Every structure is written in structure tokens, then in C-alpha cells.
Coordinates of N, CA, C and O in Angstrom, one line a residue:
X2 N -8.7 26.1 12.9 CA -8.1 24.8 12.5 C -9.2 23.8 12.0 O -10.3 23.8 12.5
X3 N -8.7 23.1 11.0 CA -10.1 21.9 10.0 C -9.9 20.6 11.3 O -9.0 20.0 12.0
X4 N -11.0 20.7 11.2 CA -11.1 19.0 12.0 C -10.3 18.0 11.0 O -10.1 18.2 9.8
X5 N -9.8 17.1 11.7 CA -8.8 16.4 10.8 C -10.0 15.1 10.5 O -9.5 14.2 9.7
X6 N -11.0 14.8 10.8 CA -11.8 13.7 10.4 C -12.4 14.3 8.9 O -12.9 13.7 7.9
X7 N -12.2 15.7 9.1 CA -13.2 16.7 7.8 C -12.0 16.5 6.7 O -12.5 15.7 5.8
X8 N -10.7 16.8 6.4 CA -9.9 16.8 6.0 C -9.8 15.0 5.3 O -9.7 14.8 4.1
X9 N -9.9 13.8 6.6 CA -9.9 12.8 5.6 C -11.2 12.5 4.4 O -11.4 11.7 3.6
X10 N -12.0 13.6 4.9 CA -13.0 13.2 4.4 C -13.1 14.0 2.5 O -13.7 13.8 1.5
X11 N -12.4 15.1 3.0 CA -12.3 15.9 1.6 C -10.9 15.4 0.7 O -10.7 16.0 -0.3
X12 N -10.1 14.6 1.1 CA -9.1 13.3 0.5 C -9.5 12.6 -0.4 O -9.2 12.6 -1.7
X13 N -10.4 11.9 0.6 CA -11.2 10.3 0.1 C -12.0 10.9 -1.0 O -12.4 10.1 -1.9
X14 N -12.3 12.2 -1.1 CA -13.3 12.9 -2.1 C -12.7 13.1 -3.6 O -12.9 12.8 -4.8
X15 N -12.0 13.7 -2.8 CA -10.6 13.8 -4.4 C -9.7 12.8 -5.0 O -9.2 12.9 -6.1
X16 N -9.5 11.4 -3.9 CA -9.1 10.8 -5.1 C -10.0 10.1 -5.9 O -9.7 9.8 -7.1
X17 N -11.7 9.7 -4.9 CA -12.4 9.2 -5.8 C -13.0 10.0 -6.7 O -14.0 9.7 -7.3
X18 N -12.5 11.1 -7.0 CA -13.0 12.0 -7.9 C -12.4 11.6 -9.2 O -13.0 11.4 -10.3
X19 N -10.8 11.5 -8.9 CA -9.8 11.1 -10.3 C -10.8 9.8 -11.1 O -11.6 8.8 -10.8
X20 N -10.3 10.3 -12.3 CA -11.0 9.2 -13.3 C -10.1 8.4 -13.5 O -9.0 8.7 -13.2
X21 N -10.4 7.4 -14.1 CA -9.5 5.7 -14.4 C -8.1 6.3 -15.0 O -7.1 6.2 -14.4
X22 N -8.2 6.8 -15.7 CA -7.4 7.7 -16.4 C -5.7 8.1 -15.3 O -4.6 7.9 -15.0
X23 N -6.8 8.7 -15.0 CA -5.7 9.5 -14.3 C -5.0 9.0 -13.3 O -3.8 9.0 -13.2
X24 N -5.8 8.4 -12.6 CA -5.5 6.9 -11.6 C -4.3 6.3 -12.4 O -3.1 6.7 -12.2
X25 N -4.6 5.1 -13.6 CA -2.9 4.7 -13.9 C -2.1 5.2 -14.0 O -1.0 4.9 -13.6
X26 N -2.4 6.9 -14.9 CA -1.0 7.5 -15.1 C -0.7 8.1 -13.8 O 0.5 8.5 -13.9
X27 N -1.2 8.5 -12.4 CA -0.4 8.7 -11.6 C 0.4 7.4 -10.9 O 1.6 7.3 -10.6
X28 N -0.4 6.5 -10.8 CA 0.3 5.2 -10.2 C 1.4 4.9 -11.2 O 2.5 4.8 -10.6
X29 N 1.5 4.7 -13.0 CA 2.9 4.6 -13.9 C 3.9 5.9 -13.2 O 4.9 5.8 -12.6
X30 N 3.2 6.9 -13.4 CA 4.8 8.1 -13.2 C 5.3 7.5 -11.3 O 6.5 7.4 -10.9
X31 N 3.9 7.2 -10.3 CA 4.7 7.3 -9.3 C 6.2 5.8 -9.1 O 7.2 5.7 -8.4
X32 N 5.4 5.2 -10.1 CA 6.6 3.8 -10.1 C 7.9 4.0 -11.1 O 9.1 3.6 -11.0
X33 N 7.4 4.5 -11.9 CA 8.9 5.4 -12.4 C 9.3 6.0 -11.7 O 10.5 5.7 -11.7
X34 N 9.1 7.1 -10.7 CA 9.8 8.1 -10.2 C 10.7 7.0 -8.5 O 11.9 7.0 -8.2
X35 N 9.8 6.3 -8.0 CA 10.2 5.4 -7.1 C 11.4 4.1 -7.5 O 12.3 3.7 -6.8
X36 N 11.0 3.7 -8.9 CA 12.2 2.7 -9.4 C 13.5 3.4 -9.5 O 14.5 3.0 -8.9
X37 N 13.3 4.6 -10.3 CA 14.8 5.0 -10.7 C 15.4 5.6 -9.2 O 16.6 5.4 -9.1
X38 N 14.9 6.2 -8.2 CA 15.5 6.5 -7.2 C 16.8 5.5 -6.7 O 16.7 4.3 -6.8
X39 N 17.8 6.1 -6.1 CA 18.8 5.3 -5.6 C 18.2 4.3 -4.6 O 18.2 3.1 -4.9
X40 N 17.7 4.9 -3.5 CA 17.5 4.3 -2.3 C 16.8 2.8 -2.9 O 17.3 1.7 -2.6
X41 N 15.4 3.0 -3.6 CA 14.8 2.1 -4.0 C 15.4 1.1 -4.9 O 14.9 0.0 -5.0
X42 N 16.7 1.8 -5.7 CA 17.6 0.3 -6.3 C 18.3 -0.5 -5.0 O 18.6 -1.7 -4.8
X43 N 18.6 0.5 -4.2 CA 19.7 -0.4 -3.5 C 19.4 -1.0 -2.1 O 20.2 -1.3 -1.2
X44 N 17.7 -1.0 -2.0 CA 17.6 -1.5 -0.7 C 16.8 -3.1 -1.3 O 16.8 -3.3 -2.5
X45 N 16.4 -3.9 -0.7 CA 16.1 -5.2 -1.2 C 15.1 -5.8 -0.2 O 14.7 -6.9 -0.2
X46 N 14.6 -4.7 0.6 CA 13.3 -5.0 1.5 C 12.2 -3.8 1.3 O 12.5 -2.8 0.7
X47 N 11.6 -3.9 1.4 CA 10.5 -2.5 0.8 C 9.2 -3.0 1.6 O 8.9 -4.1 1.9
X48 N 8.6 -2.0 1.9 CA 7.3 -2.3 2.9 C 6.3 -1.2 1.5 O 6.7 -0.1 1.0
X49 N 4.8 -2.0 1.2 CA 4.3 -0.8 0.3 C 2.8 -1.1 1.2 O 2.7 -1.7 2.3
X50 N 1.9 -0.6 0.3 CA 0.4 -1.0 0.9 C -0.3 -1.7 0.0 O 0.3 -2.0 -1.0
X51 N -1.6 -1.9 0.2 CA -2.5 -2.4 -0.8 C -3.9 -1.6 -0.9 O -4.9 -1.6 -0.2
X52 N -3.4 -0.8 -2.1 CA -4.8 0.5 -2.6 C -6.3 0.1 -1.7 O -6.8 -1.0 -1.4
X53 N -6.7 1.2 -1.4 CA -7.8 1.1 -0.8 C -8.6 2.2 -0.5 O -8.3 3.1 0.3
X54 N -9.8 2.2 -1.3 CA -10.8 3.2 -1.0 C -10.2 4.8 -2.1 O -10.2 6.0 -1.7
X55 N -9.8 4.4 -3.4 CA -9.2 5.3 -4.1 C -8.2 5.6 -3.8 O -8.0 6.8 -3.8
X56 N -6.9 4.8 -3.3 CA -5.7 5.7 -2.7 C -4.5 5.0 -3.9 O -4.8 3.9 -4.4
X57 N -3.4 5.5 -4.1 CA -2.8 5.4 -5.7 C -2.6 3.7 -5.7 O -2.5 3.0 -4.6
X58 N -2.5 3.4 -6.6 CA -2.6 1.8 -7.1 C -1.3 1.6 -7.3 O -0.7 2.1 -8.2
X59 N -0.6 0.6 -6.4 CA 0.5 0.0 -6.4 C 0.9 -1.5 -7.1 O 1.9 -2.1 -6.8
X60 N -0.1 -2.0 -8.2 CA -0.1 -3.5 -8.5 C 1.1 -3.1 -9.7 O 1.5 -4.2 -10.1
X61 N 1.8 -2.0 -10.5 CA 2.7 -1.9 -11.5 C 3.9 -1.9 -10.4 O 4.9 -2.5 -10.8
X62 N 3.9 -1.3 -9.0 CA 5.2 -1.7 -8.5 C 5.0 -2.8 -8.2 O 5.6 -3.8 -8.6
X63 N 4.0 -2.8 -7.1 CA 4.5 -4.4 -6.2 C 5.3 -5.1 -7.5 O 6.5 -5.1 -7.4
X64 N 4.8 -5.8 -8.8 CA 5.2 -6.6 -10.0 C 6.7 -6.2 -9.9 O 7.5 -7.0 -9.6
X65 N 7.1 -5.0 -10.2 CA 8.5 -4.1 -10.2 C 9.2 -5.0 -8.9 O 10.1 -5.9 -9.1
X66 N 8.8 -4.8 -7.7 CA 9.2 -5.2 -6.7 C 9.5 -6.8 -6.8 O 10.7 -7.1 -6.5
X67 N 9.0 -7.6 -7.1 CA 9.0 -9.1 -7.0 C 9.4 -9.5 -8.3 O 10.0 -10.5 -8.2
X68 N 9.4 -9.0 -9.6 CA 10.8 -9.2 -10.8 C 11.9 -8.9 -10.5 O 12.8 -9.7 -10.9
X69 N 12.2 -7.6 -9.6 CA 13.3 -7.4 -9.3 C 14.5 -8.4 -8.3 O 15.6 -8.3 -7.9
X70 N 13.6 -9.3 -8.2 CA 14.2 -10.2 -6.6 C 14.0 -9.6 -5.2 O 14.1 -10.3 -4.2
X71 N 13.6 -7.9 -5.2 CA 13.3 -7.3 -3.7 C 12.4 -8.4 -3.0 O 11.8 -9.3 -3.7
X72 N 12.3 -8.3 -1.8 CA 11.5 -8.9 -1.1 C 9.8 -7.9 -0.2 O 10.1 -6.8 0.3
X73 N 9.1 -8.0 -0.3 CA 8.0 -7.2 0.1 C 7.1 -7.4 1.2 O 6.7 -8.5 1.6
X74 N 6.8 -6.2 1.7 CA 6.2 -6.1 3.0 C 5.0 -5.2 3.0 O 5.0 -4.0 2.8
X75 N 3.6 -6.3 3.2 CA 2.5 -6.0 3.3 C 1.9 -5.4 4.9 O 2.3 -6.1 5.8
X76 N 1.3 -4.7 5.2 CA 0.4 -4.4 6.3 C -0.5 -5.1 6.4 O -1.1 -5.6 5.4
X77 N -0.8 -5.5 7.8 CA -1.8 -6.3 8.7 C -1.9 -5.7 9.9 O -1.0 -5.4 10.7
X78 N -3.3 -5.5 10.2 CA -4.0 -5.6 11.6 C -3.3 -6.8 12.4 O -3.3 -7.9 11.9
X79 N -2.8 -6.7 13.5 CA -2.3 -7.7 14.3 C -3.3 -8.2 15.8 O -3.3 -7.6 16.9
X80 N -3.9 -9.4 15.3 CA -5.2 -9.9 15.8 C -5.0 -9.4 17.5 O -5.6 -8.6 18.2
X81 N -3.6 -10.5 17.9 CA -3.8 -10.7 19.2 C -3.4 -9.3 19.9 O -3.1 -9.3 21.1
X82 N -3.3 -8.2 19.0 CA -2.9 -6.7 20.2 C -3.4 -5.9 19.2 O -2.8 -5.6 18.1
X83 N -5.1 -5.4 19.5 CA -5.9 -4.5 19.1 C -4.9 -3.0 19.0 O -4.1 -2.4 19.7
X84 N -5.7 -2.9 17.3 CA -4.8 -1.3 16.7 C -3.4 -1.4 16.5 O -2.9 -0.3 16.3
X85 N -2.9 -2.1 16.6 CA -1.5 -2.6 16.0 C -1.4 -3.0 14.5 O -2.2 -3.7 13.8
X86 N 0.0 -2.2 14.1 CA -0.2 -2.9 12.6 C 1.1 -3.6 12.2 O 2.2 -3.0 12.3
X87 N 1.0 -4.4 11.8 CA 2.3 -5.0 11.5 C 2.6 -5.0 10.4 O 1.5 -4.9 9.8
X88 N 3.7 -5.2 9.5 CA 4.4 -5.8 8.4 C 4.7 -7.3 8.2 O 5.6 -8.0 8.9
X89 N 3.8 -7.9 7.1 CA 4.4 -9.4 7.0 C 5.2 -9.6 4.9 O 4.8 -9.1 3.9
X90 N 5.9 -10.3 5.0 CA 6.6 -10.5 3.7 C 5.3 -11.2 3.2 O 4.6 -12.0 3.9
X91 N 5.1 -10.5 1.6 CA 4.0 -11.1 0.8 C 5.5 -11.7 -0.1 O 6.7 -11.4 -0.1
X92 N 4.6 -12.8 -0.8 CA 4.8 -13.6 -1.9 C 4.2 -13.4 -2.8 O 3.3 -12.7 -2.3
X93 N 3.9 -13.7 -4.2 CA 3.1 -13.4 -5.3 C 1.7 -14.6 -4.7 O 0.6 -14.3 -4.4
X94 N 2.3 -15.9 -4.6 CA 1.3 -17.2 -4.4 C 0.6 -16.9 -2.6 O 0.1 -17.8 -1.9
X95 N 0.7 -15.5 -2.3 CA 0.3 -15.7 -0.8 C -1.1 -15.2 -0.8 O -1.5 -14.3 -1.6
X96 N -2.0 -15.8 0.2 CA -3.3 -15.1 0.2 C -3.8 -13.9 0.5 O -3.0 -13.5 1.3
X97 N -4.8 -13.1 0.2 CA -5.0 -12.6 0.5 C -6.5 -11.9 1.2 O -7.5 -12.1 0.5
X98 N -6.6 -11.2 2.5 CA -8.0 -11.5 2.9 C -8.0 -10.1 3.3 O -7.0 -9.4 3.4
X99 N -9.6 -9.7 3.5 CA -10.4 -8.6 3.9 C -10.1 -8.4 5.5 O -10.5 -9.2 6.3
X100 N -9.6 -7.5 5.9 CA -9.4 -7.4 7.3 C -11.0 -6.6 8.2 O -12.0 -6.2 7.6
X101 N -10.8 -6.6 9.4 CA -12.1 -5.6 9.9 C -12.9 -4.6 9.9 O -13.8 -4.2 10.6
X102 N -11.6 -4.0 8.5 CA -12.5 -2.5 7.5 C -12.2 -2.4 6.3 O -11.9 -1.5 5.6
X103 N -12.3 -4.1 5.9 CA -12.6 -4.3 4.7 C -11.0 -4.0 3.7 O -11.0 -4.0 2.5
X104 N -10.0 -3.9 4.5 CA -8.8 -3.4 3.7 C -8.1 -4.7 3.8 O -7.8 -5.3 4.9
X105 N -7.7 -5.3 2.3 CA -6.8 -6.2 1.8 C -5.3 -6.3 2.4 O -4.5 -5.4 2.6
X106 N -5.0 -8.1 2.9 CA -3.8 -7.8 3.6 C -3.6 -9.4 4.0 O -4.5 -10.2 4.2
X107 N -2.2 -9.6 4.0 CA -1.8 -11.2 4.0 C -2.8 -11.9 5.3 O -3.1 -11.5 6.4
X108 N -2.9 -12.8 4.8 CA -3.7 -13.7 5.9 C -2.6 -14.0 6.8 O -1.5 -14.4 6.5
X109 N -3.3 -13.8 8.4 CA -2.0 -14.6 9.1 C -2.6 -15.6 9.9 O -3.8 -15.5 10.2
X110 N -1.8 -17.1 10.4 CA -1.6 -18.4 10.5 C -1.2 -18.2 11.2 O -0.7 -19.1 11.9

């Protein structure tokens, strides 16, 4: 059996392998294939991530998500209970800050 630290590590290899190229057109087909889905027309809360360290680029949905009127839900480290992650509703106008490994994520107040 692969060590699973070896496995993230031959991941992180392959997507920074993908060239620019290939990067949009997988991030366009995956937001095509996610918009026209039922579930994704008819739910009106959506939790996504924010790309990080080569992982697929979600800035053509989130846009999709927030034209549509859906409402959206960002990941955060949750200060006061170490290794916890929570979901907070992003806005287009909401900030955004570097958490404690450097991964992008609503500032929380």
C-alpha cells in the first residue's frame, strides 16, 4: 500500500504539471458539466473552494454562481477550534486573506 503523504505528493505533481492551457479548458468543461446538472440548477446554496497550489480553477464558476443569484460558500480555518473548517457565505465585495498555509479564504470578524 502507497503512503498517502507520497500519493499527495505525486497529485500536486500532476496538476502542476498541466500547462495554462489545459488548466482553463479543464476548469470551462468542469463548469459546463456542473452548470447544466439538475442538482446545481436547483439548489441556491453551493459551498466551492478557492484554487490552490494547482488544483482546478473555480473563478468561471464562482462568476456563474453569483450572476445566477445562488448564494456561496467559502472555506475557512476556524481560529477559535484548531483544524476545524468551516463554511462562510462569500460576496463578490468580501475580503479576502491568506490563512496559516497560505490558502485563500473570507476574512473572519
Amino acid at each position: 500500500m502507497q503512503d498517502p503523504q507520497q500519493i499527495r505528493r505525486e497529485i500536486r505533481a500532476r496538476r502542476r504539471a498541466l500547462s495554462v492551457r489545459e488548466q482553463k479548458g479543464n476548469s470551462l468543461r468542469m463548469t459546463r458539466t456542473l452548470t447544466r446538472s439538475k442538482l446545481f440548477r436547483n439548489s441556491q446554496r453551493i459551498a466551492i473552494y478557492v484554487e490552490n497550489d494547482g488544483e482546478m480553477g473555480v473563478s468561471n464558476l464562482l462568476s456563474t454562481i453569483i450572476s445566477l443569484g445562488k448564494r456561496c460558500y467559502l472555506p475557512a480555518l476556524r481560529p477559535m477550534r484548531p483544524n476545524r473548517l468551516w463554511f462562510m457565505e462569500y460576496r463578490p465585495e468580501d475580503h479576502l486573506t491568506p490563512n496559516r498555509y497560505g490558502i485563500i479564504e473570507p476574512s473572519i470578524h
